[in-house]
PDB file of C-alpha atoms in Angstrom:
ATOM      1  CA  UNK A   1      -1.789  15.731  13.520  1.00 86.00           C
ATOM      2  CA  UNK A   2      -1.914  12.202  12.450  1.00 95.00           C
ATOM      3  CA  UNK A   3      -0.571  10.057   9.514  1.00 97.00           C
ATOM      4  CA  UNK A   4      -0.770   7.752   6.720  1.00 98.00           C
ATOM      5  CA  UNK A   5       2.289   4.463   6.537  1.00 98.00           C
ATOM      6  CA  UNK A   6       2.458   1.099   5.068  1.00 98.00           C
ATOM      7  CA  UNK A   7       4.089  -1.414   5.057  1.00 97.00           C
ATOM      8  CA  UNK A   8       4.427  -5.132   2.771  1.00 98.00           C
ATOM      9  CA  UNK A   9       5.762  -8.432   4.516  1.00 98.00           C
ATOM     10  CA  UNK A  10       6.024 -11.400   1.692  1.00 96.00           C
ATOM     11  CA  UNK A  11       4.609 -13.876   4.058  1.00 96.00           C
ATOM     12  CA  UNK A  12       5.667 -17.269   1.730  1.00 91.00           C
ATOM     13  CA  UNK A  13       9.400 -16.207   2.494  1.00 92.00           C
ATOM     14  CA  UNK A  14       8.860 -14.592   5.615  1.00 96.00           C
ATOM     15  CA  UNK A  15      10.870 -11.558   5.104  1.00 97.00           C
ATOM     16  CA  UNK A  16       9.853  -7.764   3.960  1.00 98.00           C
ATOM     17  CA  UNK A  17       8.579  -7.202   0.712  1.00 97.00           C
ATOM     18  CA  UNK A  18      11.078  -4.454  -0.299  1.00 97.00           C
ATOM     19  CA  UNK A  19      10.903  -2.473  -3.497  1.00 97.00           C
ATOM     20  CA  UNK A  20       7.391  -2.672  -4.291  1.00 98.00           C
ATOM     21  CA  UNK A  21       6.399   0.676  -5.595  1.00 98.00           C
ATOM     22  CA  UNK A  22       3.331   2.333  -4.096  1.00 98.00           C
ATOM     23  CA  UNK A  23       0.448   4.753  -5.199  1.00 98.00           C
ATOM     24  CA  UNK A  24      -1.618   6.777  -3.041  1.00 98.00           C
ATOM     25  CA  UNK A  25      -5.033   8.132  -4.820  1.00 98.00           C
ATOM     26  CA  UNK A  26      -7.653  10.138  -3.007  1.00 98.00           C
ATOM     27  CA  UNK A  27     -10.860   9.520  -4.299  1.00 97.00           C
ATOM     28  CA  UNK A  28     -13.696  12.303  -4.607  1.00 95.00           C
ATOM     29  CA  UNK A  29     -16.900  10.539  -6.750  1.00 92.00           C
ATOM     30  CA  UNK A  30     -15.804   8.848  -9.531  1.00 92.00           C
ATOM     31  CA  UNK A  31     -12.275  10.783  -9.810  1.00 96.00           C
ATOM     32  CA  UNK A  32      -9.252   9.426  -8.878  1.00 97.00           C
ATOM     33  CA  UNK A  33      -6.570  11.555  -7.799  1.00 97.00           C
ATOM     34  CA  UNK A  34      -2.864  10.785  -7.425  1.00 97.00           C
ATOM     35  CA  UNK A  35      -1.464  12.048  -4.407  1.00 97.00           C
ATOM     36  CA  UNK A  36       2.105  10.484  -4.335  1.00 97.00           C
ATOM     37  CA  UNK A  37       4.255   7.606  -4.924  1.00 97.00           C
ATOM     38  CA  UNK A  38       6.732   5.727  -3.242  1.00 97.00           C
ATOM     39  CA  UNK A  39       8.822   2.286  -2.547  1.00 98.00           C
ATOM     40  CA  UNK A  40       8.823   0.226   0.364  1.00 98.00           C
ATOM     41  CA  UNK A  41      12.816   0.314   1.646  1.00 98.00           C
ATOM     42  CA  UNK A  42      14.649  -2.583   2.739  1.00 97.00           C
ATOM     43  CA  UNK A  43      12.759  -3.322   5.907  1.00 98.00           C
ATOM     44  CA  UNK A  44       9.015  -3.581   3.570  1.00 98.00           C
ATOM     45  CA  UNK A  45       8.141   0.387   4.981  1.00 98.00           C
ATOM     46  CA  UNK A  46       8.265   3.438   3.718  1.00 97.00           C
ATOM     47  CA  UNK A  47      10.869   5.596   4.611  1.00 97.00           C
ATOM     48  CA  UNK A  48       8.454   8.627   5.074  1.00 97.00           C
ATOM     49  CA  UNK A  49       4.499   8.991   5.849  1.00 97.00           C
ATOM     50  CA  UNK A  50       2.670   8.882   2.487  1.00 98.00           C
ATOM     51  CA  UNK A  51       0.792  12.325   4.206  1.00 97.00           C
ATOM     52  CA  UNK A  52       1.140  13.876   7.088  1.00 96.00           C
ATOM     53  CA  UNK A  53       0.950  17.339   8.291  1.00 94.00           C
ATOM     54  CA  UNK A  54      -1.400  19.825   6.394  1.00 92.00           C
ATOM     55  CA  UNK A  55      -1.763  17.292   3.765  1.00 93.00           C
ATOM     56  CA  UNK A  56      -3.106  14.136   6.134  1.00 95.00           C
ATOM     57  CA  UNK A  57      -7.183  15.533   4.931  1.00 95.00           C
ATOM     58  CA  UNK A  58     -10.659  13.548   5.690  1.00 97.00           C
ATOM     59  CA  UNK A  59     -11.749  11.296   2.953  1.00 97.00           C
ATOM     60  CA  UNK A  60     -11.920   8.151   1.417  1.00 98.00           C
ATOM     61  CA  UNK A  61      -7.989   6.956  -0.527  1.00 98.00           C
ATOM     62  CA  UNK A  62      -6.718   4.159  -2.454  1.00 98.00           C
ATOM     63  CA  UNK A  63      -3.204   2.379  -1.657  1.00 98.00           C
ATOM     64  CA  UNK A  64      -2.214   0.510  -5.219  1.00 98.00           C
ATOM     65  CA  UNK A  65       0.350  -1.777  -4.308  1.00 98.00           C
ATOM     66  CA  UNK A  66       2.336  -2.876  -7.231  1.00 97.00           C
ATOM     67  CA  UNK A  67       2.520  -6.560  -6.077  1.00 96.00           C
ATOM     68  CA  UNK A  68       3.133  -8.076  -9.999  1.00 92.00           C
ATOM     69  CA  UNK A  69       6.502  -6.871 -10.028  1.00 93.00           C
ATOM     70  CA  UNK A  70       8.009  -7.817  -7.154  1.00 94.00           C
ATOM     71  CA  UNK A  71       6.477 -11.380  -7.930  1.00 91.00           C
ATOM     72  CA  UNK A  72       8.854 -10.892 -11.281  1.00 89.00           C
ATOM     73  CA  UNK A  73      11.448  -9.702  -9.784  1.00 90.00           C
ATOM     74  CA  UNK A  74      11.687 -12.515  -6.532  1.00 89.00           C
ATOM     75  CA  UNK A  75      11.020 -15.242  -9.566  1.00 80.00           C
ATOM     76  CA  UNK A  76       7.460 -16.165  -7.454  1.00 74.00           C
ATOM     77  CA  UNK A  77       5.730 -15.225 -10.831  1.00 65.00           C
ATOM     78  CA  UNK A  78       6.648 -18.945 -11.997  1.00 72.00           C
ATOM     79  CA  UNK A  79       4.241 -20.225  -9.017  1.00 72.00           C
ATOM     80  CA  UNK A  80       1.187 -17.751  -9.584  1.00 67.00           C
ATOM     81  CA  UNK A  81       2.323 -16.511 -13.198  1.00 71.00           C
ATOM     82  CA  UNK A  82       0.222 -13.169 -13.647  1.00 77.00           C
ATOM     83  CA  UNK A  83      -2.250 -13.423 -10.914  1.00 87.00           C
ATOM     84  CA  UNK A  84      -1.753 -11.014  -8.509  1.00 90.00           C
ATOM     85  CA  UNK A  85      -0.866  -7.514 -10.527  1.00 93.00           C
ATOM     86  CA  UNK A  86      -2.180  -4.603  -8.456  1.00 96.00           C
ATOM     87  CA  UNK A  87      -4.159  -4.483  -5.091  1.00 97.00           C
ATOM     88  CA  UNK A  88      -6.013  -1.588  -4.722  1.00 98.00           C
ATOM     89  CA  UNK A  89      -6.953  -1.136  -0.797  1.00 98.00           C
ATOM     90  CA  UNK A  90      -9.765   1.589  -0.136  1.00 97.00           C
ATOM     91  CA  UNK A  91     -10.457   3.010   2.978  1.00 97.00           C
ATOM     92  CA  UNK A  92     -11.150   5.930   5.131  1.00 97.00           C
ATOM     93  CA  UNK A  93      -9.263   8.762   6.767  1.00 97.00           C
ATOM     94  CA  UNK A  94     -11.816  10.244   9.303  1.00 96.00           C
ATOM     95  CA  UNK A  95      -9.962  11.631  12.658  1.00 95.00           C
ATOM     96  CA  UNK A  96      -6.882  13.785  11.385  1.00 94.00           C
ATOM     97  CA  UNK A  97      -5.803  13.393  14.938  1.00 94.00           C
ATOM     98  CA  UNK A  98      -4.746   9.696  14.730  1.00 95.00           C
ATOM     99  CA  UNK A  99      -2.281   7.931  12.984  1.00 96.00           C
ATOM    100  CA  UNK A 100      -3.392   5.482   9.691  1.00 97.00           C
ATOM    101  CA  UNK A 101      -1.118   2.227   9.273  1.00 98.00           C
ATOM    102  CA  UNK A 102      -2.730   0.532   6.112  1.00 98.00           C
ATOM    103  CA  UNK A 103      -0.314  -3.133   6.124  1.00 98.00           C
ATOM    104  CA  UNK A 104       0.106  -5.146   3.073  1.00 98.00           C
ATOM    105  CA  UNK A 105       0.740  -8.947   3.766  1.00 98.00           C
ATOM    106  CA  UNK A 106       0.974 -10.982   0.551  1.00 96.00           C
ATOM    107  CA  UNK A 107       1.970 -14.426  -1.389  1.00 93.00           C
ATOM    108  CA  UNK A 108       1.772 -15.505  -4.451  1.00 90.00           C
ATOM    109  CA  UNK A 109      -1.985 -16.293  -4.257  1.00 90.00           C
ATOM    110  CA  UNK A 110      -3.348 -13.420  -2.005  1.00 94.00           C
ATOM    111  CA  UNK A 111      -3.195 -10.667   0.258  1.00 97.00           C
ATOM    112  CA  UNK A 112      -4.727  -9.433   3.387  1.00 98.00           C
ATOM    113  CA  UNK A 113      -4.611  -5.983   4.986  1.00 98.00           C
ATOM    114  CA  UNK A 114      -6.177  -3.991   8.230  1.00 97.00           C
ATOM    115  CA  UNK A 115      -5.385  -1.045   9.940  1.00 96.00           C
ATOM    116  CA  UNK A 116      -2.364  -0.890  12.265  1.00 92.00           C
ATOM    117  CA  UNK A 117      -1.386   2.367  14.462  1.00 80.00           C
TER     118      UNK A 117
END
């Protein structure tokens, strides 16, 4: 069975973007619901798989990255005050077989994603 990790790099300092707190949401229609929560360690990961095992289902989730307060937090709210909060990332978990790495690269003014392995 596969699985679901992420990881944030703060790419206007270069380093890991640690302590940014993490929701995952599976989405069925309209509803929204919360399948866990976690922080990115030291190192910008995760120290477990958001799902895995029995859990790591077909469908389409959400990552909410809690960018706006790590921006407080690293004072980098004084260069972009209040404009990057949340980013919501949606995307698809088709083969249950393979592994889902859904990185979070931000700054200040914006953020980019794909999927890793």
């Amino acid at each position: 069975m596969g699985k679901l990790t992420t990881h944030v790099l703060d790419t206007s300092a270069g380093k890991p973007a640690s302590g940014i707190h993490v929701e995952l949401l599976k989405l069925k229609g309209k509803e929204k619901i919360k399948v866990t929560h976690i922080k990115t360690n030291s190192d910008g990961r995760c120290d477990t798989p958001l799902i895995s095992g029995d859990d790591f289902l077909p469908g389409e989730y959400e990552l909410v990255f809690h960018v706006g307060a790590f921006f407080e937090r690293t004072n980098k709210s004084e260069i972009a005050p209040e404009f990057l909060n949340f980013v919501p990332v949606r995307f698809n978990i088709v083969d249950c077989n393979e592994n889902y790495h859904v990185p979070l690269l931000i700054s200040p003014f914006g953020y980019t994603t794909y999927r890793g392995s």
